XYZ file of C-alpha atoms in Angstrom:
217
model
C -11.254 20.892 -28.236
C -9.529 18.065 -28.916
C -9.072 15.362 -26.450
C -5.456 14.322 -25.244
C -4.514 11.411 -23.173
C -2.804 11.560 -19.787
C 0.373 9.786 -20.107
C 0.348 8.718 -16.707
C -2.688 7.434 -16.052
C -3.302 6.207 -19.706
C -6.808 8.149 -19.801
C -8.425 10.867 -21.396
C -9.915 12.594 -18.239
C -12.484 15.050 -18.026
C -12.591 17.866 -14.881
C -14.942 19.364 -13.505
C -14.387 23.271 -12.284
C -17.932 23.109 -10.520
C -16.262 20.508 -7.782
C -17.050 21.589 -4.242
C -14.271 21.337 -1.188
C -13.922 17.872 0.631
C -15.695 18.459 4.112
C -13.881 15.237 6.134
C -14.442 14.061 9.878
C -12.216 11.330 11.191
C -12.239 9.706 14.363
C -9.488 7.319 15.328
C -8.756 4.915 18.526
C -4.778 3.546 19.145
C -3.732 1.701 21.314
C 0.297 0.998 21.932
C 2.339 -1.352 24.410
C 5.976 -0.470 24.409
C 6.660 -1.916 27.664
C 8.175 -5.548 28.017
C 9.522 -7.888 25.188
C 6.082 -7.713 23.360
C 5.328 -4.978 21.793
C 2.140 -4.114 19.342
C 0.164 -1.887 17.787
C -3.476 -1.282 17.000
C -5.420 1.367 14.877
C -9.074 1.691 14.155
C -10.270 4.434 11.975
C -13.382 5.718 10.816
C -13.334 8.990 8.205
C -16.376 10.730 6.884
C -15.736 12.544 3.918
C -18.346 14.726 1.748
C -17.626 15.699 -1.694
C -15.193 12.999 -1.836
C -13.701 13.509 -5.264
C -12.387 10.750 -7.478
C -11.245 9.740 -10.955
C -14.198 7.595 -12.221
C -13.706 5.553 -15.532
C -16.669 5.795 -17.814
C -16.525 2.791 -19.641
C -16.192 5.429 -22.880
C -12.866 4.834 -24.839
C -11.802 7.378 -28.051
C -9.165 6.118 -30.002
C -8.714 2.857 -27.559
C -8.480 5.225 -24.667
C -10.334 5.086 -21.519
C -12.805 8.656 -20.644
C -12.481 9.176 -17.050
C -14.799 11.630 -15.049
C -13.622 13.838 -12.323
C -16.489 13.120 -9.750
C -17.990 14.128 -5.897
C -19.681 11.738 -3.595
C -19.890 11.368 0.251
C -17.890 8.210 1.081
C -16.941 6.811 4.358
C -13.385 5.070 5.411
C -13.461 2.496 7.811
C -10.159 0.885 8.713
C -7.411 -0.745 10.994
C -3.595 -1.037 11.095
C -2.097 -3.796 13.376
C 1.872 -4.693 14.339
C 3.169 -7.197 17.206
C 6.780 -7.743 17.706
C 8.141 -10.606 19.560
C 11.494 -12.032 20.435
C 12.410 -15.334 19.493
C 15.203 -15.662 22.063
C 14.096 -19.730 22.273
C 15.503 -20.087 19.049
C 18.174 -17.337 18.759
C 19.111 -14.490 20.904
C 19.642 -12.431 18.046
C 16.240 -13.399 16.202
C 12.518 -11.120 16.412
C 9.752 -11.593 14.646
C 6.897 -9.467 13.392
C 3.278 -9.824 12.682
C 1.215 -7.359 10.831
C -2.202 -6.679 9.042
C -3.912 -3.621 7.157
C -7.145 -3.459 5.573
C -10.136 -0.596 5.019
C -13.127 -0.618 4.034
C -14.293 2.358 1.564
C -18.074 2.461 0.956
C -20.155 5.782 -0.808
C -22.861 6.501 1.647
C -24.411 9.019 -0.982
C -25.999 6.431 -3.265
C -24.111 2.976 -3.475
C -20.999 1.568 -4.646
C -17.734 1.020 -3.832
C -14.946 3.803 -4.122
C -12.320 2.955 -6.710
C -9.110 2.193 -6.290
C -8.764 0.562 -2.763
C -6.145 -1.623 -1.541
C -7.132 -4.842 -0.652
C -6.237 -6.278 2.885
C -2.471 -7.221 3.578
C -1.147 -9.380 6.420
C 2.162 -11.017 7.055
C 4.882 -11.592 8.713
C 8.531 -11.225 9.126
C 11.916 -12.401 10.915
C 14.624 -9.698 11.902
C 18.072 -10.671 12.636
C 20.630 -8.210 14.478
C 23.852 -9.169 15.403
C 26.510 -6.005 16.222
C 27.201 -4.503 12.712
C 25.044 -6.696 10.804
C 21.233 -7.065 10.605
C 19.088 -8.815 8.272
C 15.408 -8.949 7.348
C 13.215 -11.494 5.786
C 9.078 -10.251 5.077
C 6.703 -12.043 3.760
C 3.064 -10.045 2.634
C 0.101 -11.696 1.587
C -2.465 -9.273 -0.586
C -5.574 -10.838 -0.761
C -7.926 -10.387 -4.259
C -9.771 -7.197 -4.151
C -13.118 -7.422 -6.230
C -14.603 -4.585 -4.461
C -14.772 -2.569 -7.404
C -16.353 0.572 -8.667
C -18.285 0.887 -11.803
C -16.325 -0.208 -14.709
C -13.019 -1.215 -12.467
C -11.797 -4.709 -12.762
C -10.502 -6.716 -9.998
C -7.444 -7.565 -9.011
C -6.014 -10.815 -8.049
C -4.035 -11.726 -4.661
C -0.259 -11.880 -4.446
C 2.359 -12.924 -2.097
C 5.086 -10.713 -1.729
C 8.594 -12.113 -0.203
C 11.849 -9.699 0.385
C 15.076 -10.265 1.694
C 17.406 -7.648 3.178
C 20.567 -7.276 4.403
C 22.519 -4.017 5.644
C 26.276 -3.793 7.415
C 27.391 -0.547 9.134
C 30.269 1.012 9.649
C 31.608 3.919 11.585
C 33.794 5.798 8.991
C 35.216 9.235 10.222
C 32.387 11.794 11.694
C 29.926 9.873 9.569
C 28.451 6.144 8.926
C 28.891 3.939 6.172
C 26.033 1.509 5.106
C 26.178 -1.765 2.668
C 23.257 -2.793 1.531
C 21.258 -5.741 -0.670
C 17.681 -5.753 -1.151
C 15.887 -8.602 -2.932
C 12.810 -8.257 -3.844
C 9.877 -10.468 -5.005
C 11.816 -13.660 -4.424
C 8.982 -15.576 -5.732
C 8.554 -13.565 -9.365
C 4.831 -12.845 -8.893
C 2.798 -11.187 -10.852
C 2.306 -8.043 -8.844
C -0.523 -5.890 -9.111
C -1.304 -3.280 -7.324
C -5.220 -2.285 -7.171
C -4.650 2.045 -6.363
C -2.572 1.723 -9.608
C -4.308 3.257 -13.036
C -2.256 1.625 -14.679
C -1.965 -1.806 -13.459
C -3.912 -3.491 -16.376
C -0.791 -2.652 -18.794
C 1.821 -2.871 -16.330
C 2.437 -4.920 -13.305
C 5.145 -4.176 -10.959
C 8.549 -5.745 -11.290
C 9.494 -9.114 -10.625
C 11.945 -10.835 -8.699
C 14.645 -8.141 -8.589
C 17.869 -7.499 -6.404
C 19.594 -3.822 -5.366
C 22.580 -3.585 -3.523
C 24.697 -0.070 -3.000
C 26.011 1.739 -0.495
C 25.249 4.888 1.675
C 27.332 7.446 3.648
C 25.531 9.638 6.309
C 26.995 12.810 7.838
């Protein structure tokens, strides 16, 4: 048969109908304060998964085309999630910030290697302003370089990610009525995203603005 490319992953890719079920065991630990003008977050995960299945490339290309395997190994997740909000009433009774970090660790423990197609760690931060009607958000996101790779995967280089957003609301009969402007990638990065399969051809946009308006009922 003749091989065809997948449009959307820009491979030729190659199943397997001998694949067995994933088998996963995941333990996780949170921990949450709500109470008082501090707030925060923290998750720590650990997943065991046999018969992981992934898309491996094979280094193989027909026609300038990458082969990619449909594959099984055991692989095990290790990970954390992390949020604190503040006030920042000292410089604005109207002003919050928000500190936040995400990273995990993938790892094959059939064998070596690293699983493909992992996000690298993020952290940031980011200011929230809410006064009546209006409110008004400013993140910044560092990604930091992920050369964790799998076999024939490249790496991908950090980024800093900044947004601005803005939203007013109105009540509007039985319903609400929301303006809105987004603004995104303030800094016209080049944004690549390491999950993507296609992030060697095409990074994600640069700096780019939305603005519209939404009715709820």
């Amino acid at each position: 048969n003749e091989a065809v490319e997948h449009a959307a992953t820009a491979r030729i890719e190659v199943g397997d109908p001998e694949l067995d079920k994933e088998l996963s065991h995941n333990l996780e630990i949170g921990l949450r304060k709500t109470v008082g003008a501090v707030t925060a977050e923290l998750s720590l995960y650990h997943n065991d998964i046999q018969n992981y299945t992934y898309l491996q490339d094979t280094g193989v290309e027909v026609e300038e085309v990458q082969v990619a395997n449909f594959r099984q190994r055991n692989a095990a997740f290790t990970g954390y999630e992390f949020q604190i909000g503040m006030p920042l009433t000292l410089l604005h009774k109207n002003l919050s910030a928000e500190v936040f970090s995400d990273h995990v660790r993938a790892r094959f423990t059939e064998g070596n290697g690293d699983v493909p197609r992992i996000p690298a760690q993020r952290f940031g931060t980011a200011l929230h302003y809410h006064a009546g009607n209006w409110s008004t958000h400013l993140r910044m996101t560092q990604v930091r370089e992920q050369d964790r790779t799998a076999d024939n995967e490249s790496s991908t280089d950090g980024y800093t990610l900044v947004e601005l957003a803005g939203d007013y609301h109105l009540s509007v009969g039985g319903g609400e009525l929301t303006l809105f402007v987004k603004a995104r990638n303030l800094l016209d990065e080049e944004v690549r995203s390491h999950t993507s399969l296609l992030k060697n051809f095409a990074p994600e946009a640069g700096r780019n603005i939305e603005s519209g308006v939404r009715f709820n009922f």
